[in-house]
Short mmCIF file of C-alpha atoms and ligand atoms in Angstrom, two decimals:
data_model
loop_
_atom_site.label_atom_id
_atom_site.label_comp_id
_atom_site.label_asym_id
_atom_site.label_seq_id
_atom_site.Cartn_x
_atom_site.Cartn_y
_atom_site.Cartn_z
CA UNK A 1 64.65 -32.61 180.20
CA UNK A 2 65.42 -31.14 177.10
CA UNK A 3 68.94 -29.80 176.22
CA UNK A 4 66.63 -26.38 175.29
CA UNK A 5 65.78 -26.26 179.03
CA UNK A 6 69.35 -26.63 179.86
CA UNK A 7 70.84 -24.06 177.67
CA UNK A 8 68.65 -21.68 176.42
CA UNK A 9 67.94 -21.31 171.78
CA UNK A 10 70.94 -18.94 172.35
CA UNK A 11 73.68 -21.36 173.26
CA UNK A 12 75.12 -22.01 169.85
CA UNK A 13 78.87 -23.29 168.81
CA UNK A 14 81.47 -21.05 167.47
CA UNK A 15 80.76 -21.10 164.16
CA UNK A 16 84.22 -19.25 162.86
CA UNK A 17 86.15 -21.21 164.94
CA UNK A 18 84.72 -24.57 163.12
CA UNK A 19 85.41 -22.64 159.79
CA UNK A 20 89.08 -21.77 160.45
CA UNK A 21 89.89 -25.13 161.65
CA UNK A 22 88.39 -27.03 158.36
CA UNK A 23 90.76 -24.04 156.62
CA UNK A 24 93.47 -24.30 158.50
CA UNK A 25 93.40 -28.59 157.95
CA UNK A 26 92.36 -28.20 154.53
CA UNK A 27 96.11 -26.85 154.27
CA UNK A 28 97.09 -30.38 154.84
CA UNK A 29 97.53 -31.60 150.89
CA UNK A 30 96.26 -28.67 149.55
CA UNK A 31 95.70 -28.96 145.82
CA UNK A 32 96.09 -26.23 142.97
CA UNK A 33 92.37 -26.44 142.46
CA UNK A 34 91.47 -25.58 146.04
CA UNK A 35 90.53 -29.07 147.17
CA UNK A 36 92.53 -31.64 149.15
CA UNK A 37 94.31 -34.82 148.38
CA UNK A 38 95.26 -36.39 151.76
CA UNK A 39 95.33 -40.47 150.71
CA UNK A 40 95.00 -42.53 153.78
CA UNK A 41 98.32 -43.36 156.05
CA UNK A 42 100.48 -40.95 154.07
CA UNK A 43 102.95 -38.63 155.66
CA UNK A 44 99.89 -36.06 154.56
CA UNK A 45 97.51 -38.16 156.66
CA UNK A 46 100.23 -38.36 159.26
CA UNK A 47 100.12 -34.30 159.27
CA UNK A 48 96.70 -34.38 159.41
CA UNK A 49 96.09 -36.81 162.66
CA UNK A 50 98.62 -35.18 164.32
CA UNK A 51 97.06 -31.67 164.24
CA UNK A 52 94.04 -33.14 165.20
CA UNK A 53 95.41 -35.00 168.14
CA UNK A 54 97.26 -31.47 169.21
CA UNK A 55 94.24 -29.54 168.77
CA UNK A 56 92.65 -32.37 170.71
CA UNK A 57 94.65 -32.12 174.04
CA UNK A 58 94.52 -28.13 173.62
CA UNK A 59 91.01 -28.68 174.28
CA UNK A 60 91.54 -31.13 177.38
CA UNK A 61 91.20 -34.42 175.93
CA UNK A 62 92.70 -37.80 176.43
CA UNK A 63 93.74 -39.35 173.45
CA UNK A 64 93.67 -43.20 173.07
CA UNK A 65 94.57 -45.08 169.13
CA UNK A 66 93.43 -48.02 168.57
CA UNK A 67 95.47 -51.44 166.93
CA UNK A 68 93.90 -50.40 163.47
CA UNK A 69 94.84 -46.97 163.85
CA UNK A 70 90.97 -44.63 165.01
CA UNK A 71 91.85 -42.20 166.80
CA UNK A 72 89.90 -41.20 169.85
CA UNK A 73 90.04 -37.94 171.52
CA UNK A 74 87.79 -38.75 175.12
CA UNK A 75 86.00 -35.31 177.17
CA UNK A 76 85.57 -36.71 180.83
CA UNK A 77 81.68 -36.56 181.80
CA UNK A 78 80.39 -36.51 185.38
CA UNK A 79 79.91 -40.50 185.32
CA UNK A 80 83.10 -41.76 183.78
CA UNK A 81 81.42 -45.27 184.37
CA UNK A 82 78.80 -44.66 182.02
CA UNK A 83 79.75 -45.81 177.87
CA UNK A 84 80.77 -42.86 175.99
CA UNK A 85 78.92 -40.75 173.24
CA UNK A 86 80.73 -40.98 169.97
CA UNK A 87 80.99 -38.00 167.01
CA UNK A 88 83.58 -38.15 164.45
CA UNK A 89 84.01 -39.28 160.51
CA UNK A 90 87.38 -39.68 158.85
CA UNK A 91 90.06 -37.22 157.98
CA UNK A 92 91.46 -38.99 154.74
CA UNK A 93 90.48 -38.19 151.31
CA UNK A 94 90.30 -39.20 147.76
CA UNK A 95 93.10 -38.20 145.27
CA UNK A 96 90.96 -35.52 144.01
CA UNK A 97 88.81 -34.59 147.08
CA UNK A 98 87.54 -31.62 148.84
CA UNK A 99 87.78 -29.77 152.02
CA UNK A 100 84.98 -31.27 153.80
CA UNK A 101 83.94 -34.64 152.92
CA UNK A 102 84.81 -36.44 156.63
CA UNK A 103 86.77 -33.75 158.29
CA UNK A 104 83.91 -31.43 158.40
CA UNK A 105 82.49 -34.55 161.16
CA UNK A 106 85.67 -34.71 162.44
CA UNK A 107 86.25 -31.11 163.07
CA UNK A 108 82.44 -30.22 164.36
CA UNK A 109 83.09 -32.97 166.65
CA UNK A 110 86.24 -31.12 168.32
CA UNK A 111 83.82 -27.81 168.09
CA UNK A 112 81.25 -29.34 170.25
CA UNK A 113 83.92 -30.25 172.85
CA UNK A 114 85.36 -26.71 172.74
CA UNK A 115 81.83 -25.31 173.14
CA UNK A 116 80.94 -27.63 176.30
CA UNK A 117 84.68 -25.68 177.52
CA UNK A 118 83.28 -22.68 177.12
CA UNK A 119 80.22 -23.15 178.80
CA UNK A 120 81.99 -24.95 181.40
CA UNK A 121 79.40 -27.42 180.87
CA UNK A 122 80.14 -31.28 181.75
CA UNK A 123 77.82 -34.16 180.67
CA UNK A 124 76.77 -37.06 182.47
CA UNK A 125 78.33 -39.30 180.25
CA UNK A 126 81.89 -39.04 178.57
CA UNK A 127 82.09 -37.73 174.76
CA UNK A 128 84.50 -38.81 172.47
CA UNK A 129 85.67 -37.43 168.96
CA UNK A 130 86.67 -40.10 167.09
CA UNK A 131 88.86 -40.06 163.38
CA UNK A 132 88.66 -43.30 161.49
CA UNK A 133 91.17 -44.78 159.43
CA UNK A 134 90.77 -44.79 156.02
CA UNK A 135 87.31 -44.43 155.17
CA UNK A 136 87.95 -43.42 151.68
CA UNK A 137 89.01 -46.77 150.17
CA UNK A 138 91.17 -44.91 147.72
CA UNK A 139 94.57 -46.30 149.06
CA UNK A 140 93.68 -49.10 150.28
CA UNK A 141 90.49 -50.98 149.60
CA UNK A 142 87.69 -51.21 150.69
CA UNK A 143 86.35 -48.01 151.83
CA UNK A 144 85.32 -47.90 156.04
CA UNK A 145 87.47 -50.55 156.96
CA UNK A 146 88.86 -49.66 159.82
CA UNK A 147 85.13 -49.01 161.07
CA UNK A 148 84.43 -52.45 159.69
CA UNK A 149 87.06 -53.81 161.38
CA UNK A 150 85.92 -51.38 164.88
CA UNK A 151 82.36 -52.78 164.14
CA UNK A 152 83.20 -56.38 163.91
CA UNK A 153 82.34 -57.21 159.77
CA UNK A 154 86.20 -57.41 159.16
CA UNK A 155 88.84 -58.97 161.73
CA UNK A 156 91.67 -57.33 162.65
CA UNK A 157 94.20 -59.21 160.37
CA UNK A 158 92.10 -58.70 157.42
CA UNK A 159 92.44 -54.96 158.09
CA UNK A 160 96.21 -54.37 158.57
CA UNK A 161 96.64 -56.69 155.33
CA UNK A 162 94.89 -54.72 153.18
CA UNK A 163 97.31 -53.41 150.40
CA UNK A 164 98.07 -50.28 148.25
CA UNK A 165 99.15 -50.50 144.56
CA UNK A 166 102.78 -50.65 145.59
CA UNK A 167 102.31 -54.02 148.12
CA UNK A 168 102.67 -51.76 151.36
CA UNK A 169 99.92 -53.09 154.04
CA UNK A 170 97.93 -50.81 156.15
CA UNK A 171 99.59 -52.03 158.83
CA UNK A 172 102.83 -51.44 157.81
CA UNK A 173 102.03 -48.16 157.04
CA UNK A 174 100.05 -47.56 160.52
CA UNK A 175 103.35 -48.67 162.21
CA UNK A 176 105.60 -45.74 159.93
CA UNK A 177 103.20 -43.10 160.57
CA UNK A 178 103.31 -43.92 164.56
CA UNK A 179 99.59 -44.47 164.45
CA UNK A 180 99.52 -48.44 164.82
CA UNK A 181 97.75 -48.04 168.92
CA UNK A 182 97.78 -50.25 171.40
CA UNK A 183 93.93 -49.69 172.28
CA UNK A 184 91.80 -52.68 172.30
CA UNK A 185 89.51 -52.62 169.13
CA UNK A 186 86.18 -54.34 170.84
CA UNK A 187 85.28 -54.94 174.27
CA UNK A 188 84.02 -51.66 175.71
CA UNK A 189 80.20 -50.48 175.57
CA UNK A 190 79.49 -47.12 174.02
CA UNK A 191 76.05 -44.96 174.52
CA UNK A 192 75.64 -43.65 170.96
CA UNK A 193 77.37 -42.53 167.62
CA UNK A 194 76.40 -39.62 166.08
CA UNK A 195 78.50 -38.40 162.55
CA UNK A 196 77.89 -34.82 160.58
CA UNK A 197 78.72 -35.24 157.10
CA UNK A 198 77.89 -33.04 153.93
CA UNK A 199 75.32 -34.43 151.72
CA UNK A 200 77.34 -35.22 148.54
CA UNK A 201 74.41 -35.01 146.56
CA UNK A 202 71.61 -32.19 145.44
CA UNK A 203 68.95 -32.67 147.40
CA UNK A 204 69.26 -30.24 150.42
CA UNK A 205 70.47 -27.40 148.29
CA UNK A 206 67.58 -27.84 145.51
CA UNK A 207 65.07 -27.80 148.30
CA UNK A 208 66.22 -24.67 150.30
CA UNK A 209 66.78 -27.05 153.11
CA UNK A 210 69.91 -26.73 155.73
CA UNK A 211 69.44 -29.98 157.46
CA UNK A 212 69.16 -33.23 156.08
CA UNK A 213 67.93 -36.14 159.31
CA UNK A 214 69.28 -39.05 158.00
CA UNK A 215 66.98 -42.20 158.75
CA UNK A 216 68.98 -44.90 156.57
CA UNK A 217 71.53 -46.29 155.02
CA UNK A 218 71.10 -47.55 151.58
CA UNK A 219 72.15 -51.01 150.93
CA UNK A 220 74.10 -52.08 147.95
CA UNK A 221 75.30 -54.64 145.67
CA UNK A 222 78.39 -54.83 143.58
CA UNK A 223 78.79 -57.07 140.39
CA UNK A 224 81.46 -57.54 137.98
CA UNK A 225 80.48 -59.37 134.78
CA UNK A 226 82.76 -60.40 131.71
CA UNK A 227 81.30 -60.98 128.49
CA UNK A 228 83.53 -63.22 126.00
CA UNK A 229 82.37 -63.20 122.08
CA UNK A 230 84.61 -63.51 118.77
CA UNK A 231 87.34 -60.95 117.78
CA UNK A 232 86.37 -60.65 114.25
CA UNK A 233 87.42 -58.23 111.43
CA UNK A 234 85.09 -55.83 111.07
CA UNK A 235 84.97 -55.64 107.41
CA UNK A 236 84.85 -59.09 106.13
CA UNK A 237 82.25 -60.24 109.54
CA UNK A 238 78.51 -59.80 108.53
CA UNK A 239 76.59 -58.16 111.09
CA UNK A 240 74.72 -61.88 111.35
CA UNK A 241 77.74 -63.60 112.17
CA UNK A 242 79.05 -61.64 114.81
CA UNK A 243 79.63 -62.08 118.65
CA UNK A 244 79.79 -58.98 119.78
CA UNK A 245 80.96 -58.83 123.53
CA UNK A 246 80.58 -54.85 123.44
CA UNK A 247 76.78 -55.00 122.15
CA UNK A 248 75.83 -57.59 124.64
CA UNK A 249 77.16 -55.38 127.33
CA UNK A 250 75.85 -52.08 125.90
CA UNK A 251 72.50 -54.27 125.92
CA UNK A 252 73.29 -54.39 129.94
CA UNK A 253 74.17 -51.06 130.69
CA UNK A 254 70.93 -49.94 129.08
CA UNK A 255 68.85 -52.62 131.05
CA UNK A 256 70.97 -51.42 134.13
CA UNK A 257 69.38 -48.13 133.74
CA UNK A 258 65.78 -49.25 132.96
CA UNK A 259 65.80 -51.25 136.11
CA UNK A 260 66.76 -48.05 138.01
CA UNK A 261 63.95 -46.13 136.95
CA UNK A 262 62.05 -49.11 137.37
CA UNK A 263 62.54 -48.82 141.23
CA UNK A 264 62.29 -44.79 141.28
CA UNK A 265 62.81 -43.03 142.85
CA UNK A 266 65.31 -44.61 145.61
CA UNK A 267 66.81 -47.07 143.38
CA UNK A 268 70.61 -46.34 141.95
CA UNK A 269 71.93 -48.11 139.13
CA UNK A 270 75.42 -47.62 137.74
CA UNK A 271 77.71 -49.37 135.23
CA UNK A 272 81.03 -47.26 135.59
CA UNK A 273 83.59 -49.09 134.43
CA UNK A 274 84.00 -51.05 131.10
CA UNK A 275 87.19 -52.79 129.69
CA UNK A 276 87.02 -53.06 126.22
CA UNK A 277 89.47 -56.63 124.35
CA UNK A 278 91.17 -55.79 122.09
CA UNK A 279 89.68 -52.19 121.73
CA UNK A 280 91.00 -51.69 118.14
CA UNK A 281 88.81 -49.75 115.82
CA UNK A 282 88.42 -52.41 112.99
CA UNK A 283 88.17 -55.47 115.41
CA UNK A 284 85.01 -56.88 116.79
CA UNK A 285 85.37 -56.66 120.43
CA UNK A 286 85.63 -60.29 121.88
CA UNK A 287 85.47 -59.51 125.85
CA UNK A 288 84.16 -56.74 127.53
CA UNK A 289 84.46 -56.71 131.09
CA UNK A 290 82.16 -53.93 133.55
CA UNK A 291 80.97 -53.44 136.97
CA UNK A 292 77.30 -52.63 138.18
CA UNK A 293 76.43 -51.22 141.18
CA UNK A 294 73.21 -51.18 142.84
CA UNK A 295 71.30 -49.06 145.37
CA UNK A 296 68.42 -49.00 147.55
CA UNK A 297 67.11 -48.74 151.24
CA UNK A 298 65.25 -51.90 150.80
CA UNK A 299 66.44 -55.15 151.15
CA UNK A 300 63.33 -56.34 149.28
CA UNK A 301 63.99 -54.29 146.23
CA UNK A 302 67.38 -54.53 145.91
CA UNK A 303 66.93 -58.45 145.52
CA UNK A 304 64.24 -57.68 142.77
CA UNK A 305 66.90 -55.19 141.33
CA UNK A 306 69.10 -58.61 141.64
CA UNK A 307 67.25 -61.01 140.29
CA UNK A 308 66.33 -58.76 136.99
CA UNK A 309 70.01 -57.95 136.43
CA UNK A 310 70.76 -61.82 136.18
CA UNK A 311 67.66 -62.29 133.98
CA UNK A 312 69.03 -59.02 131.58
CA UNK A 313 72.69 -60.76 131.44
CA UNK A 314 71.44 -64.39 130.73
CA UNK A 315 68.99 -62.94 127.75
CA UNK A 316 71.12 -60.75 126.33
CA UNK A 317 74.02 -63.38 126.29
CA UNK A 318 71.68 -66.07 124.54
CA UNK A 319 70.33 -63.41 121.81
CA UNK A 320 74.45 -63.05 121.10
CA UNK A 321 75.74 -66.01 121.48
CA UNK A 322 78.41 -64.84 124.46
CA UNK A 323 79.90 -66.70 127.17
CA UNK A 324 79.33 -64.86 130.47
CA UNK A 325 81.15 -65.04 134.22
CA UNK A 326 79.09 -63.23 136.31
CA UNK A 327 79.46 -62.42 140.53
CA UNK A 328 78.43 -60.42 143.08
CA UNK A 329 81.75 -59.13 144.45
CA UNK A 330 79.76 -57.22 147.42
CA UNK A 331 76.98 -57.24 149.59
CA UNK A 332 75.85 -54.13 152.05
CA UNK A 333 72.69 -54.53 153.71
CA UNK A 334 70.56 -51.43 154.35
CA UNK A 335 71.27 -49.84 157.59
CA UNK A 336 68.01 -48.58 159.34
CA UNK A 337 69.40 -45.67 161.66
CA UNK A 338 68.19 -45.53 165.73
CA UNK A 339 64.96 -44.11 166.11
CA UNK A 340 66.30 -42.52 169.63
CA UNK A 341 69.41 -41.05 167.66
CA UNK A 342 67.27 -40.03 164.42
CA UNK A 343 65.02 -38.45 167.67
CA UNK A 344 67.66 -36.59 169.25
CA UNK A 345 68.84 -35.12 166.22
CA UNK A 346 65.30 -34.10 165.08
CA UNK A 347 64.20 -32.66 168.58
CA UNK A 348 67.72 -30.38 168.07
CA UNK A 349 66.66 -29.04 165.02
CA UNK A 350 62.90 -28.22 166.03
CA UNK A 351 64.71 -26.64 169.02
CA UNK A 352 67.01 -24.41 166.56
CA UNK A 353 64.49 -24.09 164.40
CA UNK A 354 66.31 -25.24 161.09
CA UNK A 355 64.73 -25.78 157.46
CA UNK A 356 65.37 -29.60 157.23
CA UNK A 357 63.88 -33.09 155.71
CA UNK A 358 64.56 -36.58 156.19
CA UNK A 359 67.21 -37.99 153.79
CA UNK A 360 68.07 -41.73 152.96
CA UNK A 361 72.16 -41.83 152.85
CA UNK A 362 72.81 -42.86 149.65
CA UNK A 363 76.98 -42.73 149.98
CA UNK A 364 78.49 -45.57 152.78
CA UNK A 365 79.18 -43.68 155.84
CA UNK A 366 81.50 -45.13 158.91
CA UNK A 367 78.00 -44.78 160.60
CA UNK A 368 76.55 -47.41 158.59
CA UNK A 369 79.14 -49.74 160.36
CA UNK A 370 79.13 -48.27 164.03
CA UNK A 371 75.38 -48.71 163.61
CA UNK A 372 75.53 -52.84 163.84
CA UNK A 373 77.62 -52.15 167.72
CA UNK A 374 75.67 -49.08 168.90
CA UNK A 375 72.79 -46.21 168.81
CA UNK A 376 73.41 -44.19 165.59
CA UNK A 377 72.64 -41.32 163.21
CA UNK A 378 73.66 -39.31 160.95
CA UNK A 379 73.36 -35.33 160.56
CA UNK A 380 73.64 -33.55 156.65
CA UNK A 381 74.22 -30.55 155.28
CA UNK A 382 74.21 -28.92 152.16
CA UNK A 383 77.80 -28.65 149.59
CA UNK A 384 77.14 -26.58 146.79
CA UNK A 385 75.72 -28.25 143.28
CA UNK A 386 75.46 -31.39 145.05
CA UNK A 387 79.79 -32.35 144.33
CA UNK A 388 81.74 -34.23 146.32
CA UNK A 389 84.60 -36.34 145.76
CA UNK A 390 85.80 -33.22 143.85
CA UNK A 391 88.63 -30.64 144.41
CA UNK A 392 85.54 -27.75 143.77
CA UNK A 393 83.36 -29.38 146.80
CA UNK A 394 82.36 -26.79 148.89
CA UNK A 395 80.31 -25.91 151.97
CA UNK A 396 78.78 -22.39 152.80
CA UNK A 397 80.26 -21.58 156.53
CA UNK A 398 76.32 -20.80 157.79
CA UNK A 399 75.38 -24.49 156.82
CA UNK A 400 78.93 -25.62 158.76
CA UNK A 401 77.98 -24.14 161.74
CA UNK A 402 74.15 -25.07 161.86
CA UNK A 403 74.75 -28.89 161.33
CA UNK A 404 77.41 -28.84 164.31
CA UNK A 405 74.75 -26.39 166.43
CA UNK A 406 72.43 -29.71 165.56
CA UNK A 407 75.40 -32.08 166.69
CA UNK A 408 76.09 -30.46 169.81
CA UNK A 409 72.74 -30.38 171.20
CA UNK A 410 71.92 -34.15 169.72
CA UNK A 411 75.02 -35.24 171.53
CA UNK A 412 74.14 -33.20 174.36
CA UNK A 413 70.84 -34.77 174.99
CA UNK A 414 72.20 -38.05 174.21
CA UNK A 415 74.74 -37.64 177.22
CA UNK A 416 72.66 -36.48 179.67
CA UNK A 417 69.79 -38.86 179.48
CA UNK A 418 72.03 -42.06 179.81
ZN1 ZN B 501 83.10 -39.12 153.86
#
């Protein structure tokens, strides 16, 4: 049966209620510019879980934490035996974030439950909103750990040793915050994961679109590469004698690019960061040392993208005459979402009727973790201009409030059909 059967294209969620809770937690951290800058397991973040966790059991929800610090905030179904559906995203941010990247999945999450209370409508299954610990990376790296660590990539101990730039561990920091649970981290099924997220790039918005049904993950891999040349002077040093680390790695960034466009138009290639030795304006540079970052939904392509990075750096290092350390610091395989998830969510927006199109993920999501232990997907919406990771990120209140109408009947269906 279709959740349209059950409640009718008029049963929608409260779509001013959603907006004045993302307002009233964008308060948490607020910055000058209007944006946010909650950094994970700060007394901010602290602020933050805890008016989530009130808000939480205002709405009738049990609240268990886990040993890593996810919260999870659990709405009793008819069959308590059957393995929960999960919504949620993260409620940290970067330094300079905004007020929706992760809390908007967090908070549309808490609006489905408090639309179910309205109705007075109970699902077979349980729901849970879930928050997960530092998702960001910003803090404390890498970025979806505590998912990781939920999802079984990272152990436990890996997790709560991660450190910030002043040698505090996340798990010290759990523990000082109150927020180090007592919840086992593995061990118990779960029916499905669904998390609502803005887009954080153009697409949706250039297209007129409201609704973005996310199908995959991209996959990615991370390099870091030194180059090491000469320091020379750079009046005496003819241009044929040189060893210029900075050339040979300009030589790579602009290879980077080509093999982007190469693999258009899925394919993401990025050098942004460069150290420059000694970086003196009359000095040859003698080591340069940058990252490159690579994207794509293919496995396939992204070892082609691979294998003609390591060609570019070994040419370009012979025609120079540099000495070159090159590694992959970081592999992420593509993610291929559940087609019964990707279905629920699509059968939810033919029932509401939404402008939408299927959309590749091209940030990491928590849901690209959750979706190695259970059924997942992923639900976008539009921001404005495409920004995220920005104090100006912003999300119309229309586009809010349709992408949690898409969660709560995707969730809904989800629920009932276990
Ligand atoms: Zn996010």
């Amino acid at each position: 049966m279709s959740t349209e059967a059950k409640f009718g294209t008029n049963v929608a969620i409260n779509g001013s209620r959603l907006w004045d809770s993302l307002m009233e937690m964008a308060k948490i951290g607020a910055t000058p510019k209007g944006g946010v800058c909650r950094l994970a397991l700060t007394d901010l973040d602290k602020q933050s879980r805890d008016l989530f966790v009130t808000w939480c059991r205002d709405a009738g929800c049990t609240i268990t934490v886990d040993a890593i610090g996810n919260i999870f905030a659990r709405r009793p179904g008819r069959n308590n035996a059957l393995p929960p559906i999960l919504m949620g995203s993260h409620l940290d941010s970067q330094p300079t974030g905004g007020k929706f990247d992760g809390v908007y999945g967090v908070l549309a999450g808490l609006e489905v439950v408090r639309t179910l209370n309205d109705l007075n409508y109970q699902t077979e299954a349980p729901i849970e909103v879930v928050a997960w610990t530092n998702e960001e990376g910003s803090r404390f790296a890498p970025a979806m750990v505590a998912s990781g660590v939920f999802a079984g990539t990272f152990d436990l101990e890996y997790g709560l040793s991660r450190k910030d730039l002043d040698g505090k561990t996340m798990g010290e920091e759990l523990a000082r915050i109150g927020y180090a649970g007592d919840a086992p981290i593995r061990g118990r099924d779960l029916g499905a994961y669904f998390e609502a997220h803005i887009e954080q790039g153009p697409i949706l918005e250039a297209e007129d679109k409201i609704i973005g049904v996310v199908t995959d993950c991209q996959g990615q891999r991370w390099y870091e590469v030194t180059f090491t040349g000469q320091e020379a002077h750079a009046g005496p040093t003819p241009m044929s004698r040189r060893r210029d680390a900075l050339l040979g790695a300009a030589r790579v960034v602009d290879a980077v690019n080509r093999i982007g466009l190469e693999h258009a138009p899925l394919a993401c290639a990025t050098v942004g960061l460069m150290q420059i030795h000694p970086n003196s304006r009359n000095v040859i540079p003698g080591r340069v040392f940058f990252t490159v970052d690579f994207r794509h939904p293919d496995d396939a392509v992204l070892a082609e993208m691979d294998a003609k990075l390591r060609n570019a750096v070994t040419r370009v290092a012979q025609e120079i005459g540099l000495e070159t350390e090159f590694e992959q610091i970081w592999y992420y395989a593509p993610v291929k979402f559940d087609a019964g998830c990707v279905d629920a969510v699509r059968g939810a927006v033919a029932e509401l009727g939404y402008s939408n199109r299927d959309m590749v993920s091209g940030a990491g999501h928590d849901a690209c973790y959750l979706a190695r232990v259970t059924p997942t997907s992923m639900i976008f919406i539009p921001c404005v201009d495409g920004i995220s990771h920005n104090e100006i990120e912003h999300a119309h209140p229309e586009w809010c409030e349709a992408g949690c109408n898409v969660l709560l009947r995707a969730v809904v269906a989800k629920a009932d059909a276990t």
